[in-house]
GROMACS .gro file of C-alpha atoms in nm:
model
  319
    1UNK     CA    1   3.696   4.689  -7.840
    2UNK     CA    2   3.991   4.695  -7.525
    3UNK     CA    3   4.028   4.354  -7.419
    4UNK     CA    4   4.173   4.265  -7.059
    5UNK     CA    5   4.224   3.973  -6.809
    6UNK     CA    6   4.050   3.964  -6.453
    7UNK     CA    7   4.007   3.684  -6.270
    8UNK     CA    8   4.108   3.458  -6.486
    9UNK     CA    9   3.866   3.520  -6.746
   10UNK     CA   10   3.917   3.753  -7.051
   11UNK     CA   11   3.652   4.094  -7.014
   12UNK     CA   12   3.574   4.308  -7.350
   13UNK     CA   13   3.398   4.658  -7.324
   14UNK     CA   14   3.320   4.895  -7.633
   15UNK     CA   15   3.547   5.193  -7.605
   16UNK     CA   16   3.207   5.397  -7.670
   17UNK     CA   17   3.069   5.291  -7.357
   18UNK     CA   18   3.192   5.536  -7.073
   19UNK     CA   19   3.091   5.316  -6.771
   20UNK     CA   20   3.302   5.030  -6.975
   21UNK     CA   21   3.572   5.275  -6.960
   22UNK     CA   22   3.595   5.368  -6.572
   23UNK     CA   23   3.526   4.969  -6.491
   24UNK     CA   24   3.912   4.965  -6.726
   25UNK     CA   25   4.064   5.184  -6.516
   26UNK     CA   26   3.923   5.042  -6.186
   27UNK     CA   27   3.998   4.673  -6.312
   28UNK     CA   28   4.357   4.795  -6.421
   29UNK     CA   29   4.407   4.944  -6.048
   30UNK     CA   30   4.306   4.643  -5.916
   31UNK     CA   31   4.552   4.426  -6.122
   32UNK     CA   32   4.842   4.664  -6.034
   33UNK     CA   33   4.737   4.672  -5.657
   34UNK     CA   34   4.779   4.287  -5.658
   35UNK     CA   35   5.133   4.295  -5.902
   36UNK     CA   36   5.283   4.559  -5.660
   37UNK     CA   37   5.172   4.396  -5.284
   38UNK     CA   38   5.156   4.569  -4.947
   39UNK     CA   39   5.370   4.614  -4.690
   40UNK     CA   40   5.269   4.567  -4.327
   41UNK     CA   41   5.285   4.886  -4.164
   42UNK     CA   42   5.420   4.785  -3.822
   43UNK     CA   43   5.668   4.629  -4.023
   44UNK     CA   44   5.750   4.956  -4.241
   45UNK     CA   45   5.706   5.157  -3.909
   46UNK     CA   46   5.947   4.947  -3.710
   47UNK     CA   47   6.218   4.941  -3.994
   48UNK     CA   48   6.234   5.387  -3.985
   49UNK     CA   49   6.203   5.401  -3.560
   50UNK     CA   50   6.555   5.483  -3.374
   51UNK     CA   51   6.518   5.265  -3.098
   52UNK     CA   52   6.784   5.412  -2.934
   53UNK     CA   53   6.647   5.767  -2.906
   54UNK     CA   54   6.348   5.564  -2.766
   55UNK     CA   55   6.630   5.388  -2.529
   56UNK     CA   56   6.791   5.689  -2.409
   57UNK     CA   57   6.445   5.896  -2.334
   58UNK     CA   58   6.331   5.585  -2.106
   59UNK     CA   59   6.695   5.514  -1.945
   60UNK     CA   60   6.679   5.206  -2.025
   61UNK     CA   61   6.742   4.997  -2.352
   62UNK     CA   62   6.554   4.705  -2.462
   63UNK     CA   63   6.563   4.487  -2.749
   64UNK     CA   64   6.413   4.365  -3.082
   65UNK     CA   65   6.129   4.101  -3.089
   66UNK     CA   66   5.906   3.932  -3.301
   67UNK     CA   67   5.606   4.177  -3.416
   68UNK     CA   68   5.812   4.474  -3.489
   69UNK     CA   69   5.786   4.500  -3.085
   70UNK     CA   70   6.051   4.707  -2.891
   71UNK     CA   71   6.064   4.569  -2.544
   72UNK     CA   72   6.273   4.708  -2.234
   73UNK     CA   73   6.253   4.489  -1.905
   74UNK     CA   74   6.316   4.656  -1.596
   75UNK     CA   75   6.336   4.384  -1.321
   76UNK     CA   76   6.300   4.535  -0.949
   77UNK     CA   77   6.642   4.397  -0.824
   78UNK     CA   78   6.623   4.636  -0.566
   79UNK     CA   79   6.331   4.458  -0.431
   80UNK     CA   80   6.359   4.108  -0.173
   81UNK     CA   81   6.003   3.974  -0.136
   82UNK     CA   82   5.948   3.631   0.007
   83UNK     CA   83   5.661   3.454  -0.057
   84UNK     CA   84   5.633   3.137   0.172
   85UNK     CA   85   5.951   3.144   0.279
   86UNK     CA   86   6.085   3.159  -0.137
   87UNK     CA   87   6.307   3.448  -0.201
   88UNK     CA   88   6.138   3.582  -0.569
   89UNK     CA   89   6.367   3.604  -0.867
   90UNK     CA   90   6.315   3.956  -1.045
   91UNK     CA   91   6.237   3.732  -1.325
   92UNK     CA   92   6.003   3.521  -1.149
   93UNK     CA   93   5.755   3.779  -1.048
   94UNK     CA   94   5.894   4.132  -0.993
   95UNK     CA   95   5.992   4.206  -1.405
   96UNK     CA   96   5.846   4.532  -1.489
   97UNK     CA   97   5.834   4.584  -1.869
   98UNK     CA   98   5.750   4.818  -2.116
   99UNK     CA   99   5.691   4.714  -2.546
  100UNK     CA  100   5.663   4.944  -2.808
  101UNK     CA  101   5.526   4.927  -3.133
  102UNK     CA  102   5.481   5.141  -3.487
  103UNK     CA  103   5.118   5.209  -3.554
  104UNK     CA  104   5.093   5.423  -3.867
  105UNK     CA  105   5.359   5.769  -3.787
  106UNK     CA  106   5.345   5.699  -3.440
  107UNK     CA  107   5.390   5.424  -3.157
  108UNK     CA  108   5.161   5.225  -2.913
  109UNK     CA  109   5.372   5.179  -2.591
  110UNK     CA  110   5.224   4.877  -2.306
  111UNK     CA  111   5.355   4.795  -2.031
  112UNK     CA  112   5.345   4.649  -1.654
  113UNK     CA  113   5.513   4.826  -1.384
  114UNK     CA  114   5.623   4.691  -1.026
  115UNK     CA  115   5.530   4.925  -0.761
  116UNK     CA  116   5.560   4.900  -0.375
  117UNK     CA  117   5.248   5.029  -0.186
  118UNK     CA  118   5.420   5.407  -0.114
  119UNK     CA  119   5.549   5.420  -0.496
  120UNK     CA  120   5.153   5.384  -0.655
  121UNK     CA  121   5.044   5.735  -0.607
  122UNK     CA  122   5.303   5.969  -0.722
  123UNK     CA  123   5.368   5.736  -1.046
  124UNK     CA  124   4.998   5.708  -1.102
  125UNK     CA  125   4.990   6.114  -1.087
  126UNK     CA  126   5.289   6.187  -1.300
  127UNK     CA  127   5.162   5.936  -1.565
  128UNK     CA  128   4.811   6.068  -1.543
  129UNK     CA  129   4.979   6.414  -1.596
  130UNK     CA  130   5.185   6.300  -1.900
  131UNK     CA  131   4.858   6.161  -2.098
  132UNK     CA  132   4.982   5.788  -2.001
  133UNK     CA  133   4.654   5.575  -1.989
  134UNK     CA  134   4.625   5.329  -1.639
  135UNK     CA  135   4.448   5.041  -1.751
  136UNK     CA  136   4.473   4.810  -1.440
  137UNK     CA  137   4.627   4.783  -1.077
  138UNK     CA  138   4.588   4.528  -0.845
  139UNK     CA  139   4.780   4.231  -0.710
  140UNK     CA  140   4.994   3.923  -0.881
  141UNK     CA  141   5.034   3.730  -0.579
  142UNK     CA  142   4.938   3.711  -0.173
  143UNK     CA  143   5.128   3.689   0.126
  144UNK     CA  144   5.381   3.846  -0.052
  145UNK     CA  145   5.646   4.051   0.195
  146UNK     CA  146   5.657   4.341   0.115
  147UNK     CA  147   5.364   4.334  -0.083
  148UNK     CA  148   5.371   4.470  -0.482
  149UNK     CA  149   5.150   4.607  -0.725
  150UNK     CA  150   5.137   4.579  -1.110
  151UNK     CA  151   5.046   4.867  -1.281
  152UNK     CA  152   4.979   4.823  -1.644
  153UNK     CA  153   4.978   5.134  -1.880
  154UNK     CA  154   4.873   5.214  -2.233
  155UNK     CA  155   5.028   5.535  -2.439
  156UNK     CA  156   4.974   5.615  -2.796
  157UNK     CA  157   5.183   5.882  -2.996
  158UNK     CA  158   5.564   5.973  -3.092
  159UNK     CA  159   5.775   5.718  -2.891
  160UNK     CA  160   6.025   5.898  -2.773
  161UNK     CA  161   5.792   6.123  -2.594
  162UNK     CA  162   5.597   5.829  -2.465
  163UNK     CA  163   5.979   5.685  -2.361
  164UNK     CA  164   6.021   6.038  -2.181
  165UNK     CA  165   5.702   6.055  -2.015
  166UNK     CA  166   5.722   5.711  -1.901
  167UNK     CA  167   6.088   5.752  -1.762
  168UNK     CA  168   5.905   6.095  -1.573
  169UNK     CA  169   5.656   5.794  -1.404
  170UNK     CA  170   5.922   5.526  -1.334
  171UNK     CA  171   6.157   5.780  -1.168
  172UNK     CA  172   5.907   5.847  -0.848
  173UNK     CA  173   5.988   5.497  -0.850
  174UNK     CA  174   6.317   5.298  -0.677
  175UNK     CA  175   6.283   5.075  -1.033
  176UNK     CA  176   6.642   5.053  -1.126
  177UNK     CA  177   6.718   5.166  -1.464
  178UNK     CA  178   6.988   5.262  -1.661
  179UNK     CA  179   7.269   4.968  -1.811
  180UNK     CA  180   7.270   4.728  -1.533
  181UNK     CA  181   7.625   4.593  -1.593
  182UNK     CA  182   7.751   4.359  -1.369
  183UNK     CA  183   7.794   3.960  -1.425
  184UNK     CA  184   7.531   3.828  -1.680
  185UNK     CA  185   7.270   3.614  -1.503
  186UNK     CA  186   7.239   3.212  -1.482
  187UNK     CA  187   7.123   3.100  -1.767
  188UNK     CA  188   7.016   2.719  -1.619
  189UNK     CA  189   6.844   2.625  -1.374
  190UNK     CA  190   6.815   2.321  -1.120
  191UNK     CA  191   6.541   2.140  -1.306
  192UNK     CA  192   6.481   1.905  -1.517
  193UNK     CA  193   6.329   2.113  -1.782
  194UNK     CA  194   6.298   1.873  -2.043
  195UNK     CA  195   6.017   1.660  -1.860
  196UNK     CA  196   5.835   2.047  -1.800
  197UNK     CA  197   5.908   2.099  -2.145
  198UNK     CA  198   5.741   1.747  -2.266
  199UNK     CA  199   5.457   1.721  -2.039
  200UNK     CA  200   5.353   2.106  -2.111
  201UNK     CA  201   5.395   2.053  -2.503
  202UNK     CA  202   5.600   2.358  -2.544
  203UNK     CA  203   5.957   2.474  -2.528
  204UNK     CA  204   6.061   2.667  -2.234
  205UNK     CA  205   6.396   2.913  -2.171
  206UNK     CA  206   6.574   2.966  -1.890
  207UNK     CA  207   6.695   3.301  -1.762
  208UNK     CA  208   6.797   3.462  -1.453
  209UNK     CA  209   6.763   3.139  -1.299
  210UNK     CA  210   6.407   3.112  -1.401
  211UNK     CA  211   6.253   2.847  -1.622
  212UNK     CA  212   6.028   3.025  -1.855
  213UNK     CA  213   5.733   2.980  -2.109
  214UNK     CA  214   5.509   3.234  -2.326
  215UNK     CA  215   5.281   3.051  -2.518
  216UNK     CA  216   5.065   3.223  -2.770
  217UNK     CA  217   4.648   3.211  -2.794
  218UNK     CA  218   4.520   3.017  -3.078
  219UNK     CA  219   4.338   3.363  -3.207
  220UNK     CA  220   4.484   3.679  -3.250
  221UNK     CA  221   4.478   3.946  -2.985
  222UNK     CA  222   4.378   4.287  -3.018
  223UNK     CA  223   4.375   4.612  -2.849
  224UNK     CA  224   4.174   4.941  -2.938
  225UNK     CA  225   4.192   4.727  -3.281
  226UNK     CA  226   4.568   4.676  -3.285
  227UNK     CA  227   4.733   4.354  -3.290
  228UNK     CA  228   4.907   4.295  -2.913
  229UNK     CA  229   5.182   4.024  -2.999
  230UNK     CA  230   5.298   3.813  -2.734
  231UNK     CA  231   5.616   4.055  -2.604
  232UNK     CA  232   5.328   4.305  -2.551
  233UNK     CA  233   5.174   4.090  -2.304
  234UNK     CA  234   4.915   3.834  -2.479
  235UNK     CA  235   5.118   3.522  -2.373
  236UNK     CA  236   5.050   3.242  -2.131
  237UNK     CA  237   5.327   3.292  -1.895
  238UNK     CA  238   5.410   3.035  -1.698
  239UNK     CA  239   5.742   3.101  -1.469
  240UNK     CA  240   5.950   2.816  -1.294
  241UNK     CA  241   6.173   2.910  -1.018
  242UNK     CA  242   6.376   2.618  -0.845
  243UNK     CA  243   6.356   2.554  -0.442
  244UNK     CA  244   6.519   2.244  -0.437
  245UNK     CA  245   6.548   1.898  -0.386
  246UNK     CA  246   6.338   1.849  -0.688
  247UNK     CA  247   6.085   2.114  -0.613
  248UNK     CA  248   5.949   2.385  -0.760
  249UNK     CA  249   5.818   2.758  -0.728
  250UNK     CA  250   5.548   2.877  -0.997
  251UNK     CA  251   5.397   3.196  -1.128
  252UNK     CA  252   5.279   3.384  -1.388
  253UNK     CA  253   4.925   3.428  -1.560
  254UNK     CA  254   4.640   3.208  -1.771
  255UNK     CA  255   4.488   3.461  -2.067
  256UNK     CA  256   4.177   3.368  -2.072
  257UNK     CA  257   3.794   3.438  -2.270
  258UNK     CA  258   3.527   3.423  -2.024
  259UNK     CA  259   3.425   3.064  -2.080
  260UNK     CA  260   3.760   2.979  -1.970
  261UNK     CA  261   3.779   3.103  -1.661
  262UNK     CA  262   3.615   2.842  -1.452
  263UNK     CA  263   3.762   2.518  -1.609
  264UNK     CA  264   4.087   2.661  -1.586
  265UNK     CA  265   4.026   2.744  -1.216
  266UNK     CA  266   3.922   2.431  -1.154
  267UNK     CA  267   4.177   2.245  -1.305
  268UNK     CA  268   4.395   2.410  -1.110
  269UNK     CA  269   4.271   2.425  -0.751
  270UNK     CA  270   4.203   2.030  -0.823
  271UNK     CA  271   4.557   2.018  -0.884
  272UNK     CA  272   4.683   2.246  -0.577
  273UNK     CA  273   4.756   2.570  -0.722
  274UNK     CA  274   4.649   2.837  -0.586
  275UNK     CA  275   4.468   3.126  -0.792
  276UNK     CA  276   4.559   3.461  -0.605
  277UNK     CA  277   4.409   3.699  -0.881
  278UNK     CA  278   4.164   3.720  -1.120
  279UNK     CA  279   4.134   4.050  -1.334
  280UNK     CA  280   4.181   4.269  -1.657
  281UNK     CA  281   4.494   4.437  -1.791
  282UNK     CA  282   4.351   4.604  -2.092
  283UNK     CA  283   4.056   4.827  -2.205
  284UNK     CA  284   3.943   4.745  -2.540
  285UNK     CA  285   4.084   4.406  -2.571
  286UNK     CA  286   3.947   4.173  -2.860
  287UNK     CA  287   3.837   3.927  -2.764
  288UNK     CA  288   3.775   4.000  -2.415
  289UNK     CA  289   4.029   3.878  -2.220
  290UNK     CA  290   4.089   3.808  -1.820
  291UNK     CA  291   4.439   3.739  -1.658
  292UNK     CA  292   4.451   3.455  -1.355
  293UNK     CA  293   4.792   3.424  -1.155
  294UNK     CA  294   4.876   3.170  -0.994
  295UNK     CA  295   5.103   3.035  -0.758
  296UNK     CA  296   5.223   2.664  -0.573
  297UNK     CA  297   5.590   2.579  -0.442
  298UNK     CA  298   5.576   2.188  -0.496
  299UNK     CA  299   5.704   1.847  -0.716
  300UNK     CA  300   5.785   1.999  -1.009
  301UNK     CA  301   5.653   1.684  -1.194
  302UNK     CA  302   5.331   1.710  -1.023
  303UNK     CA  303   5.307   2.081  -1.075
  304UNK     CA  304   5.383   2.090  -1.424
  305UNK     CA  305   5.115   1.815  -1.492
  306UNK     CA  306   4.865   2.068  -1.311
  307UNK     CA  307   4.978   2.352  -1.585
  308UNK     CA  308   4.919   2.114  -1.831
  309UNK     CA  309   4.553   2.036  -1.755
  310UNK     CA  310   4.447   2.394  -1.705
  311UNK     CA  311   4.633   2.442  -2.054
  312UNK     CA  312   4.433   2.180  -2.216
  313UNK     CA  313   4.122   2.411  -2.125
  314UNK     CA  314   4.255   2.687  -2.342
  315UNK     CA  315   4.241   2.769  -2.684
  316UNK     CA  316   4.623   2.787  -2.742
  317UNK     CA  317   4.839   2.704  -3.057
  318UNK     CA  318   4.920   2.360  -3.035
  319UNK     CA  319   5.255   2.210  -3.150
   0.00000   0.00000   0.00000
């Protein structure tokens, strides 16, 4: 008789039975499985990847995040657009970026790009050329002067050729790249952030003189079956950007299932913010997912209690 333990209970099989025999070896490949563990492969992936060959293809380095998620921003300093009479922050609403991450022996690269009117077509071309998927372009905002585009893009395959096809796109393009240098940028801002922070129930950062939130869907987003962490774009975004005397500019973009849409419109336009787009940025996206930007320059008291109701029609994590 071979005795072993499976589940908790104790199995016997007659060594003369041959089916006994292969359900051993199957239970005994089980057990080991479960002794020995797996280990995520983004994780794996992202431990063996030179970022900085990745870096130096693109131009541009990035850094680390949560997710096993390279990410390079690429704000369009170059650029001064005004948007009712507000001078944008390249952080507010012009930050191109680009996030990499493992899948398997290769990478998935996403990204949103900041493009001019003029810039769209050769970058379009030279990505199209390069096997770069386009998965959206349209607006962010209106009345913007001059007027930009956001491009978002989807590769899959080694990363550093992604990085060099990418940096092919981009240089068509007046985005700035390379090590910007220069003094770092203000890390506060002229608000009072802990009253945004309490009355949207989440913590906030502040960079480049912008006030900023990414706040993560209750489910777990995927793309073409591949988790998309928040750096890669899944995040409620929600962007403060001073004008002063205690008011405020806001931006950024409500993720969103279908039977979201609507309340969260409403909630806002009954709170006066605007919605100036309404629209995709991926393909394959589980669950199906729209993106609404927004925009108001007012109270920041009063507009942060707006964000908050059209927050409270999401499914988001909760703290």
């Amino acid at each position: 008789m071979v005795y072993f333990m499976l589940g908790g209970k104790s199995m016997t099989f007659t060594a003369m039975n041959r089916s006994s025999a292969a359900v051993v070896r199957l239970a005994c490949t089980i057990i080991l499985t479960g002794m020995l563990g797996t280990v995520p492969q983004a994780s794996k992936a992202a431990d063996n990847t030179d970022w900085s060959k990745v870096a130096a293809a693109l131009g541009k380095p990035g850094s680390a995040m949560p997710g096993g998620v390279y990410r390079v921003g690429m704000p369009r300093t170059d650029l001064h657009v005004t948007l009712d009479g507000v001078e944008l922050k390249a952080g507010f609403a012009l930050g191109s970026w680009l996030a990499f991450r493992p899948e398997g022996d290769s990478s998935m690269v996403m990204g949103d790009l900041v493009l001019t009117e003029t810039e769209i077509a050769p970058v379009m071309t030279k990505l199209a050329e390069s096997g770069i998927d386009i998965t959206a372009l349209h607006n962010h905002l209106l009345r913007a002067q001059p007027a930009t585009f956001y491009m978002h893009v989807l590769g899959h395959g080694d990363p550093v050729k992604l990085a060099a096809a990418l940096h092919e796109g981009l240089a068509l393009s007046q985005t700035p790249l390379g090590d910007a240098g220069g003094a770092a940028p203000s890390q506060t801002v002229d608000l009072d952030t802990a009253m945004i922070d309490r009355t949207l129930g989440a913590k906030g950062r502040a960079a480049g003189g912008v006030y900023q939130f990414g706040i993560a869907r209750a489910e777990t987003v995927k793309d073409g079956g591949m988790e998309v962490p928040l750096a890669m774009g899944s995040a409620e975004a929600i962007n403060f950007q001073p004008t002063g005397t205690g008011k405020t500019a806001i931006t950024g973009d409500f993720v969103l299932t279908a039977t979201e849409v609507n309340p969260v419109l409403r909630a806002l336009r009954e709170n006066g913010i605007e919605v100036t787009a309404l629209h995709n940025h991926m393909l394959d996206d589980q669950p199906r997912l729209f993106f609404m930007h927004f925009w108001a320059n007012d109270d920041a008291q009063k507009l942060a209690k707006g964000l908050r109701a059209a927050l409270d029609k999401i499914n988001i994590t909760r703290s």
